[in-house]
Amino acid sequence: MTTAGPTPHGLHLEPFQGTRYRLDRVDSLAAVTSPPYDVVVRPDGLLHLESADPHNIVRLILPQGDTREGADRRAADTLAAWLASGILTQDDKPALYVYEQRKGELLQRGVIGSLLLSPPAEGVVLPHEDVMPHIVEERAALLRATAANLEPLLLSYRSEPGSSGTGDVIDRTVQLPPLLTTTTEDGFCHRLWSVTDPMEIAAVQVDLGGHQALIADGHHRWATSLRIRAEHPSPSPWDYGLVLLVDTARHPLQVRAIHRLLHHLSPASALSALAGSFRVRRVEGSLAAAMEALSTASAEGTAFVVAGDGFHLIDRPDPDLLDRTVPGDRPELWRTLDATVLHSTLIDHLWQIPDSSQHIAYIHDTEAAVEQAERNGGTAVLMHPVQEEVVRDLARQGVMMPRKSTSFGPKPATGLVFRTLLP
């Protein structure tokens, strides 16, 4: 669908003056970038990034300090110092930024811009996961301190077959020399271009003005931006947030699971509590073998791998137990999600684990989840990814999935370009 311009019911994307590392002031652009804050595995990954370069962006997105307030103030002071010293600089002209990620045959391209914030009720930007209030408050405090959108959210939309606009602008732009090129240690090559031509910007705005988007990654950051916007009279720079928009008709996203690490539950206790409620089978061999068994079992219904002392596949939950423990006021599609069963039936009912960061960690990397469980005597619950169609269907119904149900990617690297909200 295309309109004559952005409408109240479509995406309103604006150019911004991007803040970027000066290439002549850092030894390696790859060494100052980071994954998104919630993908960094702490403490190992945090220490690795801090050690990679004294100017790594992780010092801004995950600042360390004796108190939360002290850490946020350190991030603000660090950002100000890097701007003052010329480590970071702001581009001369407002721009939209074409961003490309490539690894082998995987290619993803999208547009980074400043998007007008809108509540879920407007149906312009669709969330699909609940958020954790304490994380929103933490990110809000950091945003207030730094006055900067340090990381773009990943949003997806779908163009109509044969439509033009944003895709054509991207195709023309990538024929030009990029502003920057770098390859990060995960093997992804990143390229970035600025689009400053008013006609090209207008073409993108007209096209996106007829679309809605799904939050693929960044629910807590979106909720944070909405909270901060409510604290400032409009119009103001706080009315907008930094996003990467990807057309999944051209570049389908990958969907991965986010695993749970239960700090204070031993594998033996976890498995003992499942007796009579789930089928439990030990999987001999490697983590790869366990994940293959999980993939096969997930095709037939709810299934998980419990790890920490070897690998155990659990599936075939007792239907009566599910009826008693899973809320009945949601669509059947939601009631049968693995994440729904995990939290409602296992974590809340069978294991009775408090829903707090002291007890539950959410880890994207499968090997890291297992390693931390084995090292600390906890239990990792490994999950199978949800299909994107399921996510989008529920989002359009206004039904929230359990938080941290999905991990869409590839995620944009943090540190290539970001947005400062104040002069």
GROMACS .gro file of C-alpha atoms in nm:
model
  423
    1MET     CA    1   0.000   0.000   0.000
    2THR     CA    2   0.132   0.345  -0.093
    3THR     CA    3  -0.004   0.681   0.011
    4ALA     CA    4   0.066   1.041  -0.079
    5GLY     CA    5   0.269   1.076   0.235
    6PRO     CA    6   0.295   0.957   0.593
    7THR     CA    7  -0.047   0.910   0.748
    8PRO     CA    8  -0.150   0.887   1.114
    9HIS     CA    9  -0.175   0.514   1.059
   10GLY     CA   10   0.162   0.459   0.891
   11LEU     CA   11   0.531   0.484   0.972
   12HIS     CA   12   0.669   0.836   0.996
   13LEU     CA   13   1.047   0.819   0.945
   14GLU     CA   14   1.264   1.127   0.966
   15PRO     CA   15   1.632   1.184   0.883
   16PHE     CA   16   1.869   1.272   1.167
   17GLN     CA   17   2.227   1.387   1.211
   18GLY     CA   18   2.398   1.064   1.294
   19THR     CA   19   2.672   1.044   1.556
   20ARG     CA   20   2.956   0.814   1.448
   21TYR     CA   21   3.311   0.719   1.541
   22ARG     CA   22   3.574   0.912   1.351
   23LEU     CA   23   3.756   0.649   1.155
   24ASP     CA   24   4.090   0.826   1.196
   25ARG     CA   25   4.056   0.827   1.576
   26VAL     CA   26   3.997   0.458   1.643
   27ASP     CA   27   4.229   0.172   1.560
   28SER     CA   28   3.949  -0.056   1.440
   29LEU     CA   29   3.581   0.015   1.388
   30ALA     CA   30   3.502  -0.350   1.460
   31ALA     CA   31   3.677  -0.320   1.797
   32VAL     CA   32   3.449  -0.037   1.914
   33THR     CA   33   3.120  -0.199   1.815
   34SER     CA   34   2.907  -0.432   2.026
   35PRO     CA   35   2.606  -0.658   1.997
   36PRO     CA   36   2.284  -0.510   2.144
   37TYR     CA   37   2.300  -0.464   2.521
   38ASP     CA   38   2.076  -0.763   2.596
   39VAL     CA   39   2.280  -1.000   2.379
   40VAL     CA   40   2.607  -0.931   2.558
   41VAL     CA   41   2.675  -1.231   2.782
   42ARG     CA   42   2.779  -1.100   3.121
   43PRO     CA   43   3.031  -1.095   3.273
   44ASP     CA   44   3.251  -1.270   3.014
   45GLY     CA   45   3.124  -1.089   2.706
   46LEU     CA   46   3.122  -0.753   2.880
   47LEU     CA   47   3.485  -0.790   2.988
   48HIS     CA   48   3.583  -0.904   2.637
   49LEU     CA   49   3.427  -0.594   2.478
   50GLU     CA   50   3.570  -0.355   2.735
   51SER     CA   51   3.914  -0.505   2.672
   52ALA     CA   52   3.881  -0.487   2.293
   53ASP     CA   53   3.919  -0.109   2.283
   54PRO     CA   54   3.901   0.171   2.545
   55HIS     CA   55   3.634   0.337   2.331
   56ASN     CA   56   3.409   0.035   2.281
   57ILE     CA   57   3.042   0.137   2.277
   58VAL     CA   58   2.967  -0.116   2.552
   59ARG     CA   59   3.093   0.147   2.797
   60LEU     CA   60   2.789   0.352   2.701
   61ILE     CA   61   2.520   0.084   2.667
   62LEU     CA   62   2.626  -0.125   2.969
   63PRO     CA   63   2.813   0.118   3.194
   64GLN     CA   64   2.961  -0.015   3.516
   65GLY     CA   65   2.955   0.155   3.855
   66ASP     CA   66   2.906   0.105   4.226
   67THR     CA   67   2.544   0.218   4.191
   68ARG     CA   68   2.297   0.230   3.906
   69GLU     CA   69   2.298   0.609   3.917
   70GLY     CA   70   2.675   0.617   3.919
   71ALA     CA   71   2.695   0.385   3.618
   72ASP     CA   72   2.450   0.599   3.419
   73ARG     CA   73   2.639   0.916   3.507
   74ARG     CA   74   2.962   0.749   3.393
   75ALA     CA   75   2.802   0.669   3.058
   76ALA     CA   76   2.687   1.029   3.018
   77ASP     CA   77   3.030   1.166   3.110
   78THR     CA   78   3.203   0.919   2.876
   79LEU     CA   79   2.977   1.015   2.587
   80ALA     CA   80   3.041   1.385   2.649
   81ALA     CA   81   3.417   1.326   2.668
   82TRP     CA   82   3.425   1.128   2.344
   83LEU     CA   83   3.229   1.399   2.166
   84ALA     CA   84   3.448   1.675   2.304
   85SER     CA   85   3.770   1.496   2.211
   86GLY     CA   86   3.656   1.411   1.859
   87ILE     CA   87   3.641   1.034   1.909
   88LEU     CA   88   3.277   1.073   1.811
   89THR     CA   89   3.144   1.331   1.568
   90GLN     CA   90   2.805   1.429   1.434
   91ASP     CA   91   2.737   1.423   1.061
   92ASP     CA   92   2.686   1.763   0.898
   93LYS     CA   93   2.347   1.693   0.738
   94PRO     CA   94   2.038   1.507   0.851
   95ALA     CA   95   2.024   1.174   0.672
   96LEU     CA   96   1.859   0.839   0.650
   97TYR     CA   97   2.118   0.562   0.660
   98VAL     CA   98   2.115   0.253   0.441
   99TYR     CA   99   2.263  -0.036   0.637
  100GLU     CA  100   2.384  -0.368   0.498
  101GLN     CA  101   2.485  -0.686   0.680
  102ARG     CA  102   2.637  -0.975   0.488
  103LYS     CA  103   2.773  -1.311   0.592
  104GLY     CA  104   2.820  -1.577   0.327
  105GLU     CA  105   2.491  -1.605   0.139
  106LEU     CA  106   2.299  -1.412   0.406
  107LEU     CA  107   2.227  -1.054   0.301
  108GLN     CA  108   2.014  -0.803   0.491
  109ARG     CA  109   1.957  -0.441   0.398
  110GLY     CA  110   1.741  -0.178   0.561
  111VAL     CA  111   1.705   0.189   0.647
  112ILE     CA  112   1.803   0.352   0.976
  113GLY     CA  113   1.608   0.662   1.071
  114SER     CA  114   1.431   0.851   1.345
  115LEU     CA  115   1.080   0.707   1.380
  116LEU     CA  116   0.783   0.887   1.533
  117LEU     CA  117   0.684   0.695   1.846
  118SER     CA  118   0.331   0.558   1.869
  119PRO     CA  119   0.146   0.354   2.131
  120PRO     CA  120   0.042  -0.003   2.044
  121ALA     CA  121  -0.324   0.101   2.028
  122GLU     CA  122  -0.254   0.298   1.711
  123GLY     CA  123  -0.148  -0.019   1.529
  124VAL     CA  124   0.151   0.143   1.357
  125VAL     CA  125   0.430  -0.035   1.544
  126LEU     CA  126   0.325  -0.375   1.674
  127PRO     CA  127   0.493  -0.523   1.981
  128HIS     CA  128   0.465  -0.897   2.030
  129GLU     CA  129   0.629  -0.951   2.370
  130ASP     CA  130   0.568  -0.833   2.722
  131VAL     CA  131   0.846  -0.638   2.890
  132MET     CA  132   1.002  -0.649   3.235
  133PRO     CA  133   0.934  -0.324   3.424
  134HIS     CA  134   1.269  -0.317   3.603
  135ILE     CA  135   1.458  -0.336   3.273
  136VAL     CA  136   1.246  -0.056   3.125
  137GLU     CA  137   1.328   0.155   3.430
  138GLU     CA  138   1.700   0.077   3.398
  139ARG     CA  139   1.707   0.168   3.028
  140ALA     CA  140   1.499   0.478   3.094
  141ALA     CA  141   1.749   0.599   3.354
  142LEU     CA  142   2.033   0.550   3.106
  143LEU     CA  143   1.839   0.730   2.832
  144ARG     CA  144   1.768   1.024   3.061
  145ALA     CA  145   2.136   1.045   3.159
  146THR     CA  146   2.285   1.022   2.811
  147ALA     CA  147   2.005   1.182   2.605
  148ALA     CA  148   2.102   0.950   2.323
  149ASN     CA  149   1.945   0.663   2.129
  150LEU     CA  150   2.257   0.447   2.135
  151GLU     CA  151   2.109   0.141   1.962
  152PRO     CA  152   1.860   0.112   1.675
  153LEU     CA  153   1.561  -0.113   1.730
  154LEU     CA  154   1.507  -0.378   1.463
  155LEU     CA  155   1.164  -0.339   1.301
  156SER     CA  156   1.025  -0.545   1.013
  157TYR     CA  157   0.763  -0.462   0.754
  158ARG     CA  158   0.645  -0.630   0.434
  159SER     CA  159   0.623  -0.457   0.097
  160GLU     CA  160   0.373  -0.554  -0.168
  161PRO     CA  161   0.497  -0.747  -0.476
  162GLY     CA  162   0.619  -0.509  -0.741
  163SER     CA  163   0.609  -0.205  -0.512
  164SER     CA  164   0.878   0.061  -0.533
  165GLY     CA  165   1.001   0.327  -0.298
  166THR     CA  166   1.231   0.228  -0.014
  167GLY     CA  167   1.366  -0.078  -0.193
  168ASP     CA  168   1.455   0.128  -0.500
  169VAL     CA  169   1.632   0.389  -0.287
  170ILE     CA  170   1.832   0.117  -0.115
  171ASP     CA  171   1.925  -0.043  -0.448
  172ARG     CA  172   2.049   0.288  -0.587
  173THR     CA  173   2.235   0.381  -0.270
  174VAL     CA  174   2.437   0.060  -0.239
  175GLN     CA  175   2.591   0.131  -0.580
  176LEU     CA  176   2.771   0.426  -0.422
  177PRO     CA  177   3.083   0.420  -0.201
  178PRO     CA  178   2.983   0.355   0.161
  179LEU     CA  179   3.059   0.576   0.458
  180LEU     CA  180   3.213   0.282   0.636
  181THR     CA  181   3.284  -0.088   0.601
  182THR     CA  182   3.388  -0.324   0.879
  183THR     CA  183   3.379  -0.694   0.956
  184THR     CA  184   3.300  -0.788   1.316
  185GLU     CA  185   3.432  -1.096   1.492
  186ASP     CA  186   3.107  -1.285   1.428
  187GLY     CA  187   3.193  -1.283   1.057
  188PHE     CA  188   2.937  -1.022   0.947
  189CYS     CA  189   3.048  -0.751   0.707
  190HIS     CA  190   2.871  -0.421   0.780
  191ARG     CA  191   2.837  -0.131   0.536
  192LEU     CA  192   2.666   0.204   0.592
  193TRP     CA  193   2.561   0.482   0.353
  194SER     CA  194   2.397   0.818   0.419
  195VAL     CA  195   2.099   0.936   0.212
  196THR     CA  196   2.071   1.315   0.217
  197ASP     CA  197   1.900   1.387  -0.115
  198PRO     CA  198   1.553   1.533  -0.037
  199MET     CA  199   1.390   1.343  -0.324
  200GLU     CA  200   1.528   1.009  -0.207
  201ILE     CA  201   1.427   1.079   0.153
  202ALA     CA  202   1.077   1.175   0.038
  203ALA     CA  203   1.047   0.852  -0.162
  204VAL     CA  204   1.124   0.649   0.149
  205GLN     CA  205   0.884   0.852   0.361
  206VAL     CA  206   0.596   0.817   0.116
  207ASP     CA  207   0.651   0.443   0.090
  208LEU     CA  208   0.683   0.375   0.462
  209GLY     CA  209   0.389   0.605   0.537
  210GLY     CA  210   0.160   0.327   0.417
  211HIS     CA  211   0.310   0.049   0.629
  212GLN     CA  212   0.292  -0.086   0.982
  213ALA     CA  213   0.592  -0.256   1.142
  214LEU     CA  214   0.656  -0.541   1.382
  215ILE     CA  215   0.908  -0.495   1.662
  216ALA     CA  216   1.152  -0.773   1.582
  217ASP     CA  217   1.407  -0.674   1.847
  218GLY     CA  218   1.398  -0.398   2.105
  219HIS     CA  219   1.072  -0.420   2.300
  220HIS     CA  220   1.231  -0.281   2.616
  221ARG     CA  221   1.393   0.006   2.429
  222TRP     CA  222   1.060   0.088   2.258
  223ALA     CA  223   0.877   0.083   2.592
  224THR     CA  224   1.157   0.297   2.737
  225SER     CA  225   1.123   0.557   2.460
  226LEU     CA  226   0.746   0.574   2.510
  227ARG     CA  227   0.797   0.631   2.882
  228ILE     CA  228   1.050   0.909   2.828
  229ARG     CA  229   0.834   1.071   2.560
  230ALA     CA  230   0.551   1.099   2.814
  231GLU     CA  231   0.784   1.297   3.042
  232HIS     CA  232   0.838   1.576   2.786
  233PRO     CA  233   0.589   1.814   2.626
  234SER     CA  234   0.544   1.756   2.255
  235PRO     CA  235   0.683   1.841   2.007
  236SER     CA  236   1.034   1.748   2.113
  237PRO     CA  237   1.322   1.523   2.002
  238TRP     CA  238   1.190   1.268   2.254
  239ASP     CA  239   0.890   1.206   2.025
  240TYR     CA  240   1.117   0.989   1.808
  241GLY     CA  241   1.324   0.674   1.847
  242LEU     CA  242   1.610   0.523   1.648
  243VAL     CA  243   1.513   0.223   1.432
  244LEU     CA  244   1.637  -0.003   1.156
  245LEU     CA  245   1.351  -0.094   0.921
  246VAL     CA  246   1.391  -0.414   0.718
  247ASP     CA  247   1.153  -0.526   0.445
  248THR     CA  248   1.113  -0.898   0.511
  249ALA     CA  249   0.958  -0.952   0.169
  250ARG     CA  250   1.307  -0.879   0.034
  251HIS     CA  251   1.518  -0.987   0.330
  252PRO     CA  252   1.348  -1.246   0.555
  253LEU     CA  253   1.470  -1.230   0.912
  254GLN     CA  254   1.614  -1.527   1.096
  255VAL     CA  255   1.424  -1.631   1.407
  256ARG     CA  256   1.611  -1.788   1.698
  257ALA     CA  257   1.507  -1.889   2.047
  258ILE     CA  258   1.610  -1.717   2.370
  259HIS     CA  259   1.704  -1.969   2.637
  260ARG     CA  260   1.645  -1.950   3.013
  261LEU     CA  261   1.911  -1.992   3.278
  262LEU     CA  262   1.765  -2.075   3.620
  263HIS     CA  263   2.037  -1.974   3.863
  264HIS     CA  264   1.921  -2.147   4.180
  265LEU     CA  265   1.755  -2.461   4.043
  266SER     CA  266   1.974  -2.769   4.010
  267PRO     CA  267   1.918  -3.000   3.711
  268ALA     CA  268   1.835  -3.287   3.947
  269SER     CA  269   1.565  -3.084   4.120
  270ALA     CA  270   1.429  -2.960   3.788
  271LEU     CA  271   1.394  -3.309   3.645
  272SER     CA  272   1.252  -3.455   3.966
  273ALA     CA  273   0.970  -3.199   3.965
  274LEU     CA  274   0.872  -3.303   3.611
  275ALA     CA  275   0.806  -3.668   3.697
  276GLY     CA  276   0.457  -3.768   3.593
  277SER     CA  277   0.392  -3.435   3.419
  278PHE     CA  278   0.624  -3.456   3.117
  279ARG     CA  279   0.802  -3.730   2.932
  280VAL     CA  280   1.172  -3.704   3.023
  281ARG     CA  281   1.446  -3.870   2.813
  282ARG     CA  282   1.823  -3.834   2.842
  283VAL     CA  283   1.993  -3.736   2.517
  284GLU     CA  284   2.340  -3.886   2.484
  285GLY     CA  285   2.611  -3.703   2.298
  286SER     CA  286   2.676  -3.340   2.216
  287LEU     CA  287   2.476  -3.021   2.243
  288ALA     CA  288   2.417  -3.044   1.869
  289ALA     CA  289   2.254  -3.385   1.916
  290ALA     CA  290   2.032  -3.246   2.191
  291MET     CA  291   1.921  -2.953   1.976
  292GLU     CA  292   1.848  -3.187   1.687
  293ALA     CA  293   1.632  -3.400   1.917
  294LEU     CA  294   1.455  -3.082   2.031
  295SER     CA  295   1.385  -2.977   1.673
  296THR     CA  296   1.229  -3.316   1.596
  297ALA     CA  297   1.018  -3.318   1.911
  298SER     CA  298   0.902  -2.958   1.864
  299ALA     CA  299   0.744  -3.051   1.532
  300GLU     CA  300   0.494  -3.261   1.731
  301GLY     CA  301   0.424  -3.018   2.018
  302THR     CA  302   0.571  -2.857   2.327
  303ALA     CA  303   0.929  -2.960   2.400
  304PHE     CA  304   1.241  -2.834   2.579
  305VAL     CA  305   1.594  -2.946   2.658
  306VAL     CA  306   1.700  -2.927   3.024
  307ALA     CA  307   2.077  -2.887   3.048
  308GLY     CA  308   2.335  -2.844   3.320
  309ASP     CA  309   2.409  -3.208   3.401
  310GLY     CA  310   2.394  -3.362   3.057
  311PHE     CA  311   2.096  -3.310   2.829
  312HIS     CA  312   1.738  -3.421   2.887
  313LEU     CA  313   1.457  -3.382   2.635
  314ILE     CA  314   1.120  -3.311   2.794
  315ASP     CA  315   0.800  -3.324   2.592
  316ARG     CA  316   0.442  -3.455   2.592
  317PRO     CA  317   0.309  -3.252   2.884
  318ASP     CA  318   0.004  -3.381   3.070
  319PRO     CA  319  -0.299  -3.213   2.902
  320ASP     CA  320  -0.486  -3.184   3.232
  321LEU     CA  321  -0.188  -3.005   3.385
  322LEU     CA  322  -0.182  -2.757   3.098
  323ASP     CA  323  -0.554  -2.691   3.136
  324ARG     CA  324  -0.501  -2.610   3.504
  325THR     CA  325  -0.192  -2.396   3.471
  326VAL     CA  326  -0.209  -2.212   3.135
  327PRO     CA  327  -0.446  -1.911   3.133
  328GLY     CA  328  -0.757  -1.986   2.932
  329ASP     CA  329  -0.844  -1.630   2.828
  330ARG     CA  330  -0.604  -1.616   2.533
  331PRO     CA  331  -0.613  -1.762   2.179
  332GLU     CA  332  -0.517  -2.127   2.141
  333LEU     CA  333  -0.215  -2.019   1.938
  334TRP     CA  334  -0.083  -1.835   2.245
  335ARG     CA  335  -0.176  -2.111   2.491
  336THR     CA  336   0.036  -2.366   2.302
  337LEU     CA  337   0.350  -2.154   2.269
  338ASP     CA  338   0.653  -2.318   2.427
  339ALA     CA  339   0.730  -1.998   2.618
  340THR     CA  340   0.376  -1.988   2.756
  341VAL     CA  341   0.399  -2.346   2.882
  342LEU     CA  342   0.748  -2.290   3.018
  343HIS     CA  343   0.652  -1.992   3.230
  344SER     CA  344   0.295  -2.085   3.327
  345THR     CA  345   0.340  -2.456   3.387
  346LEU     CA  346   0.705  -2.518   3.469
  347ILE     CA  347   0.852  -2.199   3.613
  348ASP     CA  348   0.541  -2.076   3.797
  349HIS     CA  349   0.371  -2.405   3.892
  350LEU     CA  350   0.610  -2.702   3.900
  351TRP     CA  351   0.937  -2.525   3.983
  352GLN     CA  352   0.784  -2.224   4.164
  353ILE     CA  353   1.066  -1.990   4.067
  354PRO     CA  354   1.024  -1.616   4.135
  355ASP     CA  355   1.003  -1.405   3.820
  356SER     CA  356   1.309  -1.189   3.880
  357SER     CA  357   1.656  -1.136   3.739
  358GLN     CA  358   1.805  -1.288   4.054
  359HIS     CA  359   1.650  -1.621   3.957
  360ILE     CA  360   1.610  -1.616   3.576
  361ALA     CA  361   1.849  -1.499   3.305
  362TYR     CA  362   1.766  -1.481   2.935
  363ILE     CA  363   2.054  -1.591   2.712
  364HIS     CA  364   2.058  -1.586   2.334
  365ASP     CA  365   2.364  -1.804   2.280
  366THR     CA  366   2.296  -2.176   2.329
  367GLU     CA  367   2.649  -2.274   2.422
  368ALA     CA  368   2.677  -1.984   2.668
  369ALA     CA  369   2.355  -2.090   2.842
  370VAL     CA  370   2.479  -2.447   2.887
  371GLU     CA  371   2.827  -2.338   2.993
  372GLN     CA  372   2.694  -2.105   3.263
  373ALA     CA  373   2.456  -2.371   3.395
  374GLU     CA  374   2.736  -2.627   3.418
  375ARG     CA  375   2.976  -2.380   3.576
  376ASN     CA  376   2.740  -2.254   3.845
  377GLY     CA  377   2.522  -2.556   3.913
  378GLY     CA  378   2.209  -2.403   3.764
  379THR     CA  379   1.969  -2.529   3.499
  380ALA     CA  380   1.949  -2.413   3.139
  381VAL     CA  381   1.619  -2.459   2.956
  382LEU     CA  382   1.687  -2.464   2.583
  383MET     CA  383   1.406  -2.370   2.348
  384HIS     CA  384   1.307  -2.410   1.984
  385PRO     CA  385   1.237  -2.090   1.785
  386VAL     CA  386   0.887  -1.970   1.704
  387GLN     CA  387   0.789  -1.917   1.340
  388GLU     CA  388   0.771  -1.553   1.228
  389GLU     CA  389   0.417  -1.605   1.094
  390VAL     CA  390   0.299  -1.701   1.444
  391VAL     CA  391   0.459  -1.391   1.592
  392ARG     CA  392   0.301  -1.159   1.336
  393ASP     CA  393  -0.041  -1.324   1.367
  394LEU     CA  394  -0.050  -1.277   1.743
  395ALA     CA  395   0.082  -0.921   1.718
  396ARG     CA  396  -0.195  -0.823   1.479
  397GLN     CA  397  -0.448  -0.963   1.727
  398GLY     CA  398  -0.293  -0.747   1.997
  399VAL     CA  399  -0.186  -1.055   2.194
  400MET     CA  400   0.148  -1.034   2.371
  401MET     CA  401   0.378  -1.335   2.374
  402PRO     CA  402   0.568  -1.415   2.694
  403ARG     CA  403   0.869  -1.188   2.715
  404LYS     CA  404   1.191  -1.296   2.551
  405SER     CA  405   1.008  -1.551   2.335
  406THR     CA  406   1.199  -1.481   2.016
  407SER     CA  407   1.527  -1.347   1.886
  408PHE     CA  408   1.508  -1.201   1.536
  409GLY     CA  409   1.822  -1.130   1.341
  410PRO     CA  410   2.070  -1.054   1.224
  411LYS     CA  411   2.062  -0.770   1.472
  412PRO     CA  412   2.225  -0.438   1.388
  413ALA     CA  413   2.568  -0.383   1.535
  414THR     CA  414   2.575  -0.118   1.805
  415GLY     CA  415   2.814   0.171   1.751
  416LEU     CA  416   2.803   0.226   1.374
  417VAL     CA  417   2.563   0.520   1.398
  418PHE     CA  418   2.344   0.652   1.676
  419ARG     CA  419   2.130   0.956   1.762
  420THR     CA  420   2.195   1.225   2.020
  421LEU     CA  421   1.874   1.396   2.123
  422LEU     CA  422   2.010   1.723   2.254
  423PRO     CA  423   2.251   1.973   2.093
   0.00000   0.00000   0.00000
